[in-house]
Every structure is written in C-alpha cells, then in structure tokens.
C-alpha cells in the first residue's frame, strides 16, 4: 500500500472511531421567513429556556408590562417548581406560548457522552422518553400539547433529530445566542439581543434570577421594541431550520 493509501486508511479509522464514541453533534439554526421590507422594522422571535431552577421575574414582568410575546421552553422539572410563574404565563395566552424543553433536561443525543458537562440521554429510547415526558408534563399542567421541542444544550445527534421529527415535533434552533447560557454579563447580553435583525430567533434563559444576564435580556428587548421591532411566537411565524429540524 502506498503512502496515500495508508493515510486514507488512517483517516477512515479516525472517522470511524469518532462516530462510534462521539457522534458528530449539530446545533441547528432557526430563522423566521423574511418579512416584506415595506411592513416595518421587522420581526424577531424571542425564545426563553426554563431548564430547571427558578423564575427570573425581571424578565417575566418586563414581558407582561411591555406586552412582548415569547416562546418559553419549559422542562417537567421547572413546571413542577414554578407554579406561580406558570399561572402568570397561562393568564396571558396572547403573550406566552409554552413549548417542550424535555422532561428532565437531558440532551437529546442518543449516544453516551457529555455536552457542557451534562450527560446525554445516551440511547434512542432515552431520547424518546425525554421528549415524551416533557410533552406530557405540559399537558398535565393544563396547557395545550406542545408542537416544538428544544433539547437541553440545544445540541443533537442527527439520528435523534430524525426521531424527534417522527414523534411530531419541530425542533427549535436559534440564530442569536443572547445570553451565552445565562453566563454573560448584562452589557454583552443586551448588545447581542439589541443587534437582532428581521428573521432572527433569539435564545436566552428565564430560570436564573440571580444572574446578571437577565438584566441584559430586559435591556436588549426594550431596545428592540424602541426600534419598532415586532415580536412573534414560534407558532405565529414560519420558522425555517437547517439539519432537517423543521421540514
Ligand atoms: Zn436548558
């Protein structure tokens, strides 16, 4: 075997090792269909994850007071512990769409690995259980059945994406990471959100009331509103995702 043949073998070997141990993950993008230019300042979708923990009432109050609609991705864990916030969201069905962030906040990755330190579901059955238990939690909390799913960490194995689509859910990627997992400072968070353009889908968190990022979320949203941007929920607009997440 020549040198080229040997290196091809080496490449093939390393690829197969990678796919056996750590399947390549994807972090899908979601955007809204562009709006006609004449219809104003554009539209963005604000999506907020409620992974676990508590409720950032700075954000929740700002959304209600300023009538900013949002899609909230909630887990079964968060729903159980935040009944008061859920009640406020349910009292404003024109503002809040509640969608599925999984039963236990376990990444929708069907091979065993860690993502940002969180252990993945690890098998197709475990991905399915995470998705279905999240949907069941929303229904038993009295809401309509969710149509969108976003997995913990927003990373997926392609085979998990195919399975979640078969279960009937669209998968919510994003185009602007507003708060860097709620770990960014207020100023940087506000800057990222305020920079949103027509068609962007923003992700941030509504479950970290002690983090500075939450203050930046509010500032960024108010800046967008002042610019004349329209906010829509995912069910109100046509979202177009890559990696087979919406088609
Ligand atoms: Zn989360």
XYZ file of N, CA and C and ligand atoms in Angstrom:
742
model
N 0.849 -1.212 0.000
C 0.000 0.000 0.000
C 0.879 1.255 0.000
N 0.593 2.194 -0.883
C 1.392 3.425 -0.977
C 1.087 4.365 0.178
N 1.796 5.434 0.167
C 1.655 6.409 1.245
C 0.225 6.967 1.293
N -0.314 7.264 0.070
C -1.673 7.830 0.016
C -2.673 6.837 0.601
N -2.533 5.578 0.193
C -3.437 4.540 0.704
C -3.372 4.455 2.208
N -2.157 4.512 2.742
C -2.002 4.433 4.205
C -2.692 5.602 4.904
N -2.488 6.803 4.350
C -3.113 7.938 5.048
C -4.629 7.896 4.933
N -5.155 7.385 3.790
C -6.615 7.256 3.679
C -7.147 6.286 4.723
N -6.390 5.183 4.920
C -6.795 4.217 5.951
C -6.824 4.886 7.315
N -5.792 5.680 7.570
C -5.701 6.340 8.870
C -6.881 7.288 9.053
N -7.249 8.005 7.980
C -8.384 8.927 8.063
C -9.673 8.148 8.312
N -9.844 7.046 7.539
C -11.062 6.239 7.692
C -11.164 5.718 9.115
N -10.030 5.277 9.664
C -10.020 4.734 11.013
C -10.422 5.808 12.022
N -9.821 6.995 11.880
C -10.110 8.025 12.878
C -11.571 8.471 12.770
N -12.131 8.506 11.549
C -13.537 8.884 11.402
C -14.431 7.854 12.078
N -14.111 6.554 11.872
C -14.985 5.533 12.454
C -14.879 5.544 13.979
N -13.704 5.841 14.511
C -13.557 5.921 15.969
C -14.416 7.066 16.510
N -14.338 8.197 15.816
C -15.123 9.352 16.245
C -16.610 9.029 16.243
N -17.094 8.366 15.143
C -18.535 8.170 15.078
C -19.001 7.094 16.047
N -18.116 6.165 16.411
C -18.535 5.147 17.378
C -18.641 5.751 18.774
N -17.663 6.569 19.158
C -17.645 7.092 20.524
C -18.467 8.350 20.661
N -18.182 9.330 19.832
C -18.844 10.628 19.949
C -19.396 11.021 18.593
N -20.640 10.656 18.330
C -21.256 11.033 17.066
C -21.187 12.548 16.937
N -20.926 13.017 15.711
C -20.865 14.458 15.482
C -22.212 15.072 15.847
N -22.190 16.073 16.684
C -23.434 16.715 17.104
C -23.689 17.941 16.250
N -24.943 18.325 16.155
C -25.284 19.550 15.443
C -26.028 20.495 16.381
N -25.816 21.788 16.134
C -26.535 22.841 16.867
C -27.322 23.597 15.802
N -28.566 23.182 15.559
C -29.297 23.712 14.402
C -29.627 25.204 14.533
N -29.702 25.842 13.378
C -30.120 27.241 13.298
C -31.609 27.289 12.952
N -32.317 28.244 13.529
C -33.705 28.503 13.151
C -33.837 29.987 12.841
N -34.500 30.294 11.731
C -34.781 31.688 11.368
C -36.229 31.781 10.936
N -36.792 32.969 11.016
C -38.139 33.197 10.502
C -38.041 33.572 9.036
N -39.078 33.205 8.305
C -39.144 33.612 6.901
C -39.058 35.138 6.835
N -38.199 35.704 5.981
C -38.052 37.169 5.942
C -39.379 37.858 5.646
N -39.527 39.030 6.241
C -40.767 39.772 6.082
C -40.591 40.801 4.973
N -41.698 41.132 4.302
C -41.623 42.143 3.249
C -41.062 43.445 3.829
N -40.184 44.082 3.069
C -39.456 45.249 3.579
C -40.375 46.398 3.964
N -41.505 46.513 3.253
C -42.359 47.681 3.498
C -43.149 47.576 4.800
N -43.128 46.401 5.443
C -44.018 46.236 6.597
C -43.371 46.617 7.931
N -42.359 47.446 7.907
C -41.884 47.999 9.176
C -40.516 47.507 9.589
N -40.283 47.523 10.896
C -38.954 47.269 11.454
C -38.521 45.824 11.484
N -39.391 44.922 11.022
C -39.021 43.511 11.014
C -39.596 42.748 12.202
N -39.401 41.430 12.158
C -39.928 40.569 13.209
C -38.814 39.692 13.764
N -38.852 39.467 15.055
C -37.949 38.504 15.677
C -38.772 37.608 16.597
N -38.252 36.426 16.854
C -38.877 35.526 17.824
C -37.961 35.421 19.034
N -38.539 35.716 20.197
C -37.802 35.549 21.449
C -38.146 34.173 22.017
N -37.126 33.338 22.215
C -37.342 32.058 22.885
C -36.540 32.056 24.180
N -37.177 31.615 25.251
C -36.548 31.614 26.574
C -36.618 30.217 27.157
N -35.478 29.700 27.585
C -35.460 28.357 28.166
C -35.634 28.440 29.672
N -36.485 27.531 30.173
C -36.654 27.347 31.619
C -36.202 25.921 31.916
N -34.892 25.781 32.142
C -34.258 24.460 32.202
C -34.610 23.749 33.505
N -34.483 24.490 34.588
C -34.747 23.997 35.929
C -34.652 25.224 36.799
N -34.497 25.058 38.104
C -34.298 26.236 38.951
C -35.560 27.064 39.081
N -35.354 28.395 39.124
C -36.466 29.295 39.452
C -36.885 30.134 38.255
N -37.574 31.249 38.559
C -38.060 32.133 37.502
C -37.411 33.503 37.640
N -36.902 34.027 36.535
C -36.368 35.380 36.529
C -37.540 36.339 36.347
N -38.023 36.880 37.472
C -39.216 37.730 37.402
C -38.899 39.093 36.773
N -37.605 39.463 36.719
C -37.268 40.697 35.985
C -37.730 40.554 34.529
N -37.424 39.384 33.947
C -37.787 39.154 32.540
C -39.291 38.960 32.399
N -39.867 38.118 33.261
C -41.302 37.822 33.136
C -42.136 39.103 33.270
N -41.804 39.944 34.242
C -42.549 41.196 34.430
C -42.371 42.132 33.236
N -41.137 42.206 32.720
C -40.896 43.091 31.572
C -41.705 42.643 30.355
N -41.825 41.336 30.167
C -42.587 40.832 29.018
C -44.064 41.198 29.164
N -44.598 41.023 30.384
C -46.016 41.332 30.615
C -46.245 42.839 30.498
N -45.407 43.635 31.187
C -45.601 45.091 31.218
C -45.470 45.719 29.835
N -44.584 45.180 29.018
C -44.345 45.765 27.688
C -45.026 44.994 26.565
N -45.822 44.011 26.958
C -46.582 43.202 26.006
C -45.681 42.648 24.897
N -44.620 41.985 25.336
C -43.690 41.343 24.404
C -43.971 39.836 24.406
N -44.424 39.286 23.278
C -44.700 37.842 23.220
C -43.406 37.023 23.207
N -43.473 35.834 23.757
C -42.293 34.972 23.820
C -42.716 33.502 23.801
N -41.806 32.681 23.311
C -41.996 31.228 23.373
C -41.113 30.710 24.503
N -41.727 30.055 25.491
C -40.973 29.600 26.660
C -40.796 28.084 26.575
N -39.552 27.634 26.563
C -39.271 26.196 26.548
C -39.075 25.716 27.980
N -40.041 24.937 28.465
C -40.030 24.522 29.873
C -39.777 23.021 29.993
N -39.089 22.653 31.068
C -38.918 21.232 31.382
C -39.988 20.807 32.384
N -40.152 19.491 32.514
C -41.039 18.947 33.535
C -40.598 19.369 34.930
N -39.275 19.418 35.143
C -38.724 19.813 36.447
C -39.126 21.246 36.786
N -38.934 22.137 35.823
C -39.219 23.564 36.062
C -40.718 23.765 36.303
N -41.551 23.091 35.515
C -43.009 23.239 35.661
C -43.468 22.927 37.079
N -42.888 21.863 37.653
C -43.280 21.432 39.000
C -42.960 22.476 40.056
N -41.831 23.187 39.859
C -41.326 24.068 40.923
C -41.708 25.525 40.738
N -42.392 25.869 39.664
C -42.636 27.288 39.357
C -44.100 27.546 39.014
N -44.981 27.035 39.868
C -46.420 27.115 39.598
C -46.891 28.561 39.456
N -46.339 29.474 40.256
C -46.796 30.869 40.206
C -46.466 31.493 38.846
N -45.259 31.222 38.354
C -44.863 31.769 37.049
C -45.704 31.152 35.940
N -45.969 29.851 36.042
C -46.786 29.175 35.030
C -48.178 29.810 34.994
N -48.692 30.126 36.181
C -50.025 30.748 36.264
C -50.036 32.107 35.545
N -48.985 32.893 35.748
C -48.891 34.196 35.065
C -48.842 33.994 33.544
N -48.055 33.033 33.112
C -47.952 32.775 31.659
C -49.287 32.317 31.087
N -49.952 31.415 31.808
C -51.261 30.917 31.338
C -52.317 32.037 31.326
N -52.142 33.030 32.213
C -53.106 34.142 32.274
C -52.936 35.089 31.093
N -51.837 34.937 30.348
C -51.575 35.791 29.179
C -51.307 34.934 27.950
N -52.339 34.220 27.489
C -52.126 33.319 26.333
C -51.781 34.073 25.047
N -52.073 35.384 25.038
C -51.698 36.190 23.870
C -50.198 36.474 23.854
N -49.545 36.353 25.008
C -48.116 36.644 25.089
C -47.250 35.386 25.107
N -47.713 34.351 25.829
C -46.808 33.232 26.086
C -47.254 31.940 25.415
N -46.330 31.356 24.683
C -46.506 30.020 24.118
C -45.532 29.117 24.874
N -46.054 28.066 25.506
C -45.189 27.158 26.261
C -44.874 25.931 25.414
N -43.598 25.644 25.293
C -43.172 24.506 24.469
C -42.245 23.587 25.279
N -41.814 22.522 24.621
C -41.206 21.363 25.289
C -39.681 21.438 25.361
N -39.148 21.541 26.568
C -37.686 21.529 26.768
C -37.235 20.226 27.431
N -38.144 19.209 27.360
C -37.801 17.877 27.883
C -38.310 17.653 29.289
N -38.424 16.395 29.646
C -38.923 16.055 30.975
C -37.910 16.381 32.067
N -36.640 16.023 31.815
C -35.633 16.131 32.884
C -34.385 16.908 32.470
N -34.463 17.677 31.379
C -33.319 18.471 30.911
C -32.095 17.598 30.618
N -32.345 16.599 29.769
C -31.282 15.678 29.355
C -31.062 15.867 27.849
N -29.803 16.114 27.420
C -29.553 16.370 25.997
C -30.092 15.252 25.089
N -30.726 15.646 23.993
C -31.313 14.710 23.032
C -30.229 14.181 22.101
N -29.338 13.415 22.681
C -28.214 12.803 21.968
C -28.274 11.319 22.309
N -28.342 10.479 21.267
C -28.643 9.072 21.513
C -27.419 8.176 21.690
N -26.247 8.796 21.841
C -25.058 8.025 22.215
C -24.568 8.574 23.550
N -23.929 7.739 24.373
C -23.488 8.209 25.689
C -22.313 9.179 25.564
N -22.487 10.393 26.022
C -21.406 11.386 26.061
C -21.858 12.561 26.915
N -20.909 13.464 27.180
C -21.266 14.645 27.967
C -21.206 15.873 27.073
N -22.191 16.766 27.241
C -22.224 18.022 26.489
C -22.289 19.142 27.524
N -21.307 20.034 27.479
C -21.186 21.084 28.513
C -21.311 20.463 29.914
N -20.748 19.280 30.086
C -20.770 18.649 31.402
C -22.067 17.937 31.750
N -23.067 17.961 30.842
C -24.338 17.284 31.127
C -24.358 15.949 30.381
N -24.685 14.878 31.080
C -24.723 13.560 30.472
C -25.884 13.451 29.478
N -25.590 12.954 28.294
C -26.619 12.828 27.254
C -27.622 11.735 27.606
N -28.751 11.729 26.866
C -29.742 10.662 27.058
C -29.074 9.305 26.829
N -28.260 9.202 25.767
C -27.405 8.029 25.620
C -27.972 6.884 24.795
N -29.265 6.900 24.512
C -29.856 5.849 23.676
C -31.110 6.416 23.017
N -31.546 5.801 21.903
C -32.788 6.276 21.270
C -33.981 6.233 22.232
N -34.096 5.168 23.015
C -35.223 5.070 23.958
C -35.208 6.210 24.972
N -34.019 6.566 25.445
C -33.919 7.622 26.454
C -34.233 8.995 25.851
N -33.858 9.206 24.576
C -34.236 10.456 23.900
C -35.758 10.536 23.804
N -36.363 9.426 23.386
C -37.822 9.407 23.244
C -38.509 9.683 24.587
N -37.993 9.088 25.655
C -38.580 9.298 26.988
C -38.471 10.757 27.400
N -37.326 11.394 27.112
C -37.125 12.806 27.459
C -38.134 13.696 26.723
N -38.325 13.430 25.434
C -39.232 14.244 24.620
C -40.681 14.025 25.074
N -41.064 12.766 25.227
C -42.465 12.469 25.550
C -42.822 12.879 26.976
N -41.886 12.761 27.913
C -42.200 13.160 29.289
C -42.315 14.682 29.398
N -41.530 15.404 28.587
C -41.652 16.862 28.568
C -43.014 17.295 28.046
N -43.469 16.639 26.978
C -44.782 16.971 26.405
C -45.887 16.624 27.395
N -45.762 15.466 28.045
C -46.791 15.022 28.995
C -46.874 15.984 30.179
N -45.723 16.506 30.620
C -45.717 17.441 31.754
C -46.490 18.708 31.405
N -46.323 19.190 30.168
C -47.047 20.392 29.748
C -48.553 20.140 29.705
N -48.941 18.998 29.189
C -50.363 18.683 29.090
C -50.964 18.514 30.487
N -50.225 17.841 31.385
C -50.804 17.640 32.723
C -50.795 18.928 33.540
N -49.986 19.925 33.119
C -50.053 21.245 33.761
C -51.191 22.081 33.173
N -52.011 21.477 32.318
C -53.221 22.141 31.837
C -53.076 22.889 30.539
N -51.938 22.743 29.884
C -51.722 23.511 28.659
C -52.036 22.705 27.419
N -52.037 23.387 26.271
C -52.173 22.667 25.019
C -50.925 21.810 24.761
N -51.072 20.772 23.952
C -49.936 19.912 23.620
C -48.883 20.725 22.859
N -47.615 20.604 23.246
C -46.562 21.369 22.566
C -46.335 20.874 21.148
N -45.840 21.787 20.311
C -45.534 21.440 18.919
C -44.044 21.536 18.621
N -43.329 22.262 19.489
C -41.899 22.461 19.290
C -41.143 21.800 20.430
N -39.950 21.304 20.098
C -39.056 20.741 21.103
C -37.699 21.416 20.986
N -37.114 21.710 22.139
C -35.696 22.110 22.174
C -35.031 21.278 23.268
N -34.018 20.526 22.894
C -33.315 19.692 23.862
C -32.379 20.499 24.740
N -32.089 19.982 25.921
C -31.084 20.575 26.805
C -29.782 20.725 26.023
N -29.127 21.852 26.158
C -27.879 22.269 25.480
C -28.089 22.641 24.005
N -29.285 22.383 23.451
C -29.599 22.716 22.048
C -28.683 22.017 21.052
N -28.045 20.911 21.489
C -27.240 20.099 20.566
C -27.894 18.732 20.432
N -27.749 18.142 19.243
C -28.456 16.898 18.934
C -27.564 16.000 18.098
N -27.805 14.703 18.188
C -27.263 13.820 17.167
C -28.279 13.807 16.016
N -27.787 13.739 14.769
C -28.710 13.752 13.620
C -29.779 12.662 13.720
N -29.433 11.489 14.224
C -30.433 10.418 14.333
C -31.498 10.768 15.367
N -31.127 11.501 16.408
C -32.121 11.945 17.402
C -33.067 12.970 16.768
N -32.523 13.847 15.927
C -33.376 14.830 15.232
C -34.432 14.107 14.407
N -34.018 13.092 13.664
C -34.962 12.340 12.826
C -36.050 11.709 13.695
N -35.655 11.184 14.846
C -36.638 10.529 15.716
C -37.626 11.534 16.306
N -37.122 12.685 16.736
C -37.989 13.709 17.339
C -38.990 14.227 16.302
N -38.542 14.356 15.054
C -39.451 14.783 13.992
C -40.558 13.738 13.802
N -40.176 12.444 13.883
C -41.168 11.369 13.745
C -42.178 11.394 14.881
N -41.750 11.846 16.048
C -42.672 11.960 17.183
C -43.638 13.129 17.000
N -43.387 13.950 15.979
C -44.340 15.000 15.633
C -43.928 16.406 16.038
N -42.706 16.573 16.522
C -42.260 17.901 16.959
C -41.324 18.535 15.946
N -41.462 19.857 15.781
C -40.421 20.629 15.120
C -39.349 20.916 16.171
N -38.126 21.113 15.708
C -37.019 21.345 16.642
C -36.569 22.792 16.544
N -36.508 23.429 17.701
C -36.254 24.870 17.747
C -34.774 25.175 17.912
N -34.130 25.464 16.802
C -32.789 26.026 16.865
C -32.898 27.514 17.197
N -31.895 28.269 16.826
C -31.899 29.721 17.075
C -30.868 30.349 16.159
N -30.891 31.677 16.053
C -29.867 32.353 15.243
C -29.055 33.359 16.048
N -29.544 33.709 17.244
C -28.776 34.607 18.129
C -28.714 34.001 19.519
N -27.499 33.721 19.967
C -27.312 33.241 21.340
C -27.227 34.467 22.244
N -28.357 34.839 22.832
C -28.450 36.115 23.536
C -27.621 36.189 24.797
N -27.682 35.138 25.619
C -27.092 35.242 26.956
C -25.983 34.231 27.247
N -25.550 33.487 26.206
C -24.463 32.522 26.419
C -24.749 31.574 27.576
N -25.912 30.933 27.542
C -26.265 30.013 28.619
C -26.507 30.721 29.939
N -26.877 31.982 29.863
C -27.140 32.874 31.003
C -25.864 33.214 31.778
N -24.699 32.988 31.149
C -23.424 33.231 31.834
C -22.768 34.554 31.425
N -23.331 35.235 30.431
C -22.739 36.508 30.008
C -23.132 37.639 30.959
N -22.378 38.723 30.899
C -22.726 39.907 31.672
C -23.929 40.619 31.068
N -24.478 41.566 31.828
C -25.674 42.282 31.380
C -25.404 43.064 30.095
N -24.251 43.734 30.022
C -23.993 44.611 28.877
C -23.866 43.816 27.580
N -23.097 42.716 27.615
C -22.903 41.897 26.415
C -24.220 41.242 25.992
N -25.007 40.795 26.961
C -26.300 40.192 26.645
C -27.206 41.217 25.956
N -27.272 42.407 26.518
C -28.105 43.469 25.933
C -27.638 43.796 24.514
N -26.323 43.854 24.311
C -25.766 44.187 22.992
C -26.159 43.133 21.956
N -26.024 41.858 22.336
C -26.352 40.780 21.389
C -27.833 40.804 21.007
N -28.700 40.986 22.000
C -30.145 40.946 21.722
C -30.569 42.173 20.920
N -30.033 43.331 21.292
C -30.406 44.566 20.595
C -29.949 44.553 19.138
N -29.002 43.683 18.797
C -28.483 43.616 17.426
C -29.345 42.725 16.521
N -30.430 42.150 17.048
C -31.259 41.240 16.247
C -31.857 41.956 15.043
N -31.900 41.227 13.924
C -32.449 41.765 12.676
C -33.688 40.951 12.296
N -34.401 41.451 11.286
C -35.598 40.757 10.803
C -35.297 39.267 10.575
N -36.128 38.405 11.158
C -35.988 36.964 10.944
C -35.201 36.234 12.005
N -34.551 36.970 12.902
C -33.743 36.291 13.916
C -34.609 35.580 14.963
N -34.075 34.478 15.450
C -34.662 33.756 16.583
C -33.631 33.820 17.714
N -34.024 34.480 18.802
C -33.122 34.705 19.940
C -33.339 33.615 20.975
N -32.253 33.096 21.533
C -32.355 32.193 22.686
C -31.735 32.886 23.902
N -32.437 32.786 25.034
C -31.891 33.220 26.317
C -32.568 32.367 27.385
N -32.340 32.699 28.644
C -32.879 31.897 29.749
C -33.740 32.738 30.676
N -34.780 32.083 31.217
C -35.681 32.774 32.150
C -35.695 32.077 33.510
N -34.661 31.265 33.764
C -34.650 30.470 35.000
C -33.477 30.784 35.923
N -32.787 31.919 35.693
C -31.609 32.249 36.513
C -31.749 33.661 37.087
N -32.627 33.820 38.085
C -32.926 35.168 38.591
C -31.735 35.876 39.233
N -30.678 35.128 39.604
C -29.542 35.777 40.266
C -28.448 36.185 39.279
N -28.594 35.802 38.005
C -27.533 36.102 37.039
C -27.707 37.491 36.423
N -26.562 38.142 36.159
C -26.593 39.480 35.551
C -27.199 39.453 34.156
N -27.087 38.305 33.470
C -27.576 38.222 32.083
C -29.044 38.620 31.977
N -29.844 38.291 32.991
C -31.280 38.561 32.935
C -31.591 40.042 32.784
N -30.792 40.858 33.443
C -30.943 42.314 33.328
C -30.649 42.750 31.883
N -29.639 42.125 31.283
C -29.294 42.428 29.888
C -30.382 41.986 28.917
N -31.042 40.868 29.231
C -32.145 40.406 28.376
C -33.217 41.495 28.309
N -33.582 42.019 29.469
C -34.623 43.059 29.517
C -34.173 44.294 28.736
N -32.949 44.742 28.960
C -32.456 45.945 28.260
C -32.443 45.749 26.751
N -31.970 44.581 26.315
C -31.901 44.289 24.879
C -33.284 44.271 24.244
N -34.258 43.661 24.939
C -35.621 43.584 24.402
C -36.254 44.964 24.297
N -36.040 45.781 25.324
C -36.623 47.125 25.290
C -36.002 47.955 24.164
N -34.713 47.746 23.901
C -34.062 48.450 22.792
C -34.669 48.022 21.454
N -34.927 46.728 21.296
C -35.540 46.238 20.048
C -36.941 46.806 19.872
N -37.696 46.827 20.965
C -39.062 47.346 20.915
C -39.043 48.828 20.528
N -38.099 49.576 21.104
C -37.988 51.004 20.810
C -37.661 51.242 19.338
N -36.951 50.293 18.720
C -36.610 50.410 17.294
C -37.775 50.049 16.382
N -38.883 49.576 16.972
C -40.049 49.224 16.156
C -40.078 47.768 15.728
N -39.244 46.925 16.346
C -39.244 45.503 16.004
C -40.516 44.844 16.537
N -41.074 43.935 15.760
C -42.248 43.164 16.181
C -41.772 41.820 16.725
N -42.371 41.390 17.832
C -42.030 40.084 18.411
C -43.131 39.084 18.081
N -42.725 37.887 17.666
C -43.700 36.835 17.381
C -43.299 35.560 18.123
N -44.300 34.706 18.377
C -44.005 33.381 18.926
C -43.736 32.424 17.773
N -43.174 31.276 18.084
C -42.815 30.338 17.013
C -44.036 29.857 16.244
N -45.178 29.746 16.930
C -46.380 29.290 16.236
C -47.001 30.365 15.345
N -46.561 31.606 15.497
C -47.150 32.713 14.729
C -46.399 33.001 13.439
N -45.280 32.339 13.211
C -44.439 32.679 12.062
C -43.927 31.387 11.446
N -43.480 31.495 10.209
C -42.913 30.308 9.573
C -41.423 30.231 9.897
N -41.062 29.263 10.725
C -39.665 29.079 11.093
C -38.992 28.093 10.158
N -37.801 28.456 9.698
C -37.076 27.580 8.778
C -35.754 27.180 9.425
N -35.639 25.892 9.719
C -34.444 25.396 10.388
C -33.593 24.556 9.451
N -32.304 24.413 9.777
C -31.441 23.523 8.991
C -31.350 22.154 9.692
N -30.547 21.291 9.160
C -30.354 19.944 9.734
C -31.642 19.126 9.836
N -32.630 19.435 8.969
C -33.871 18.654 8.981
C -34.739 18.894 10.186
N -34.639 20.076 10.808
C -35.346 20.314 12.071
C -36.781 20.798 11.905
N -37.128 21.325 10.710
C -38.487 21.841 10.550
C -39.193 21.350 9.287
N -38.460 20.784 8.338
C -39.085 20.413 7.061
C -39.726 19.028 7.132
Zn -31.992 24.246 29.046
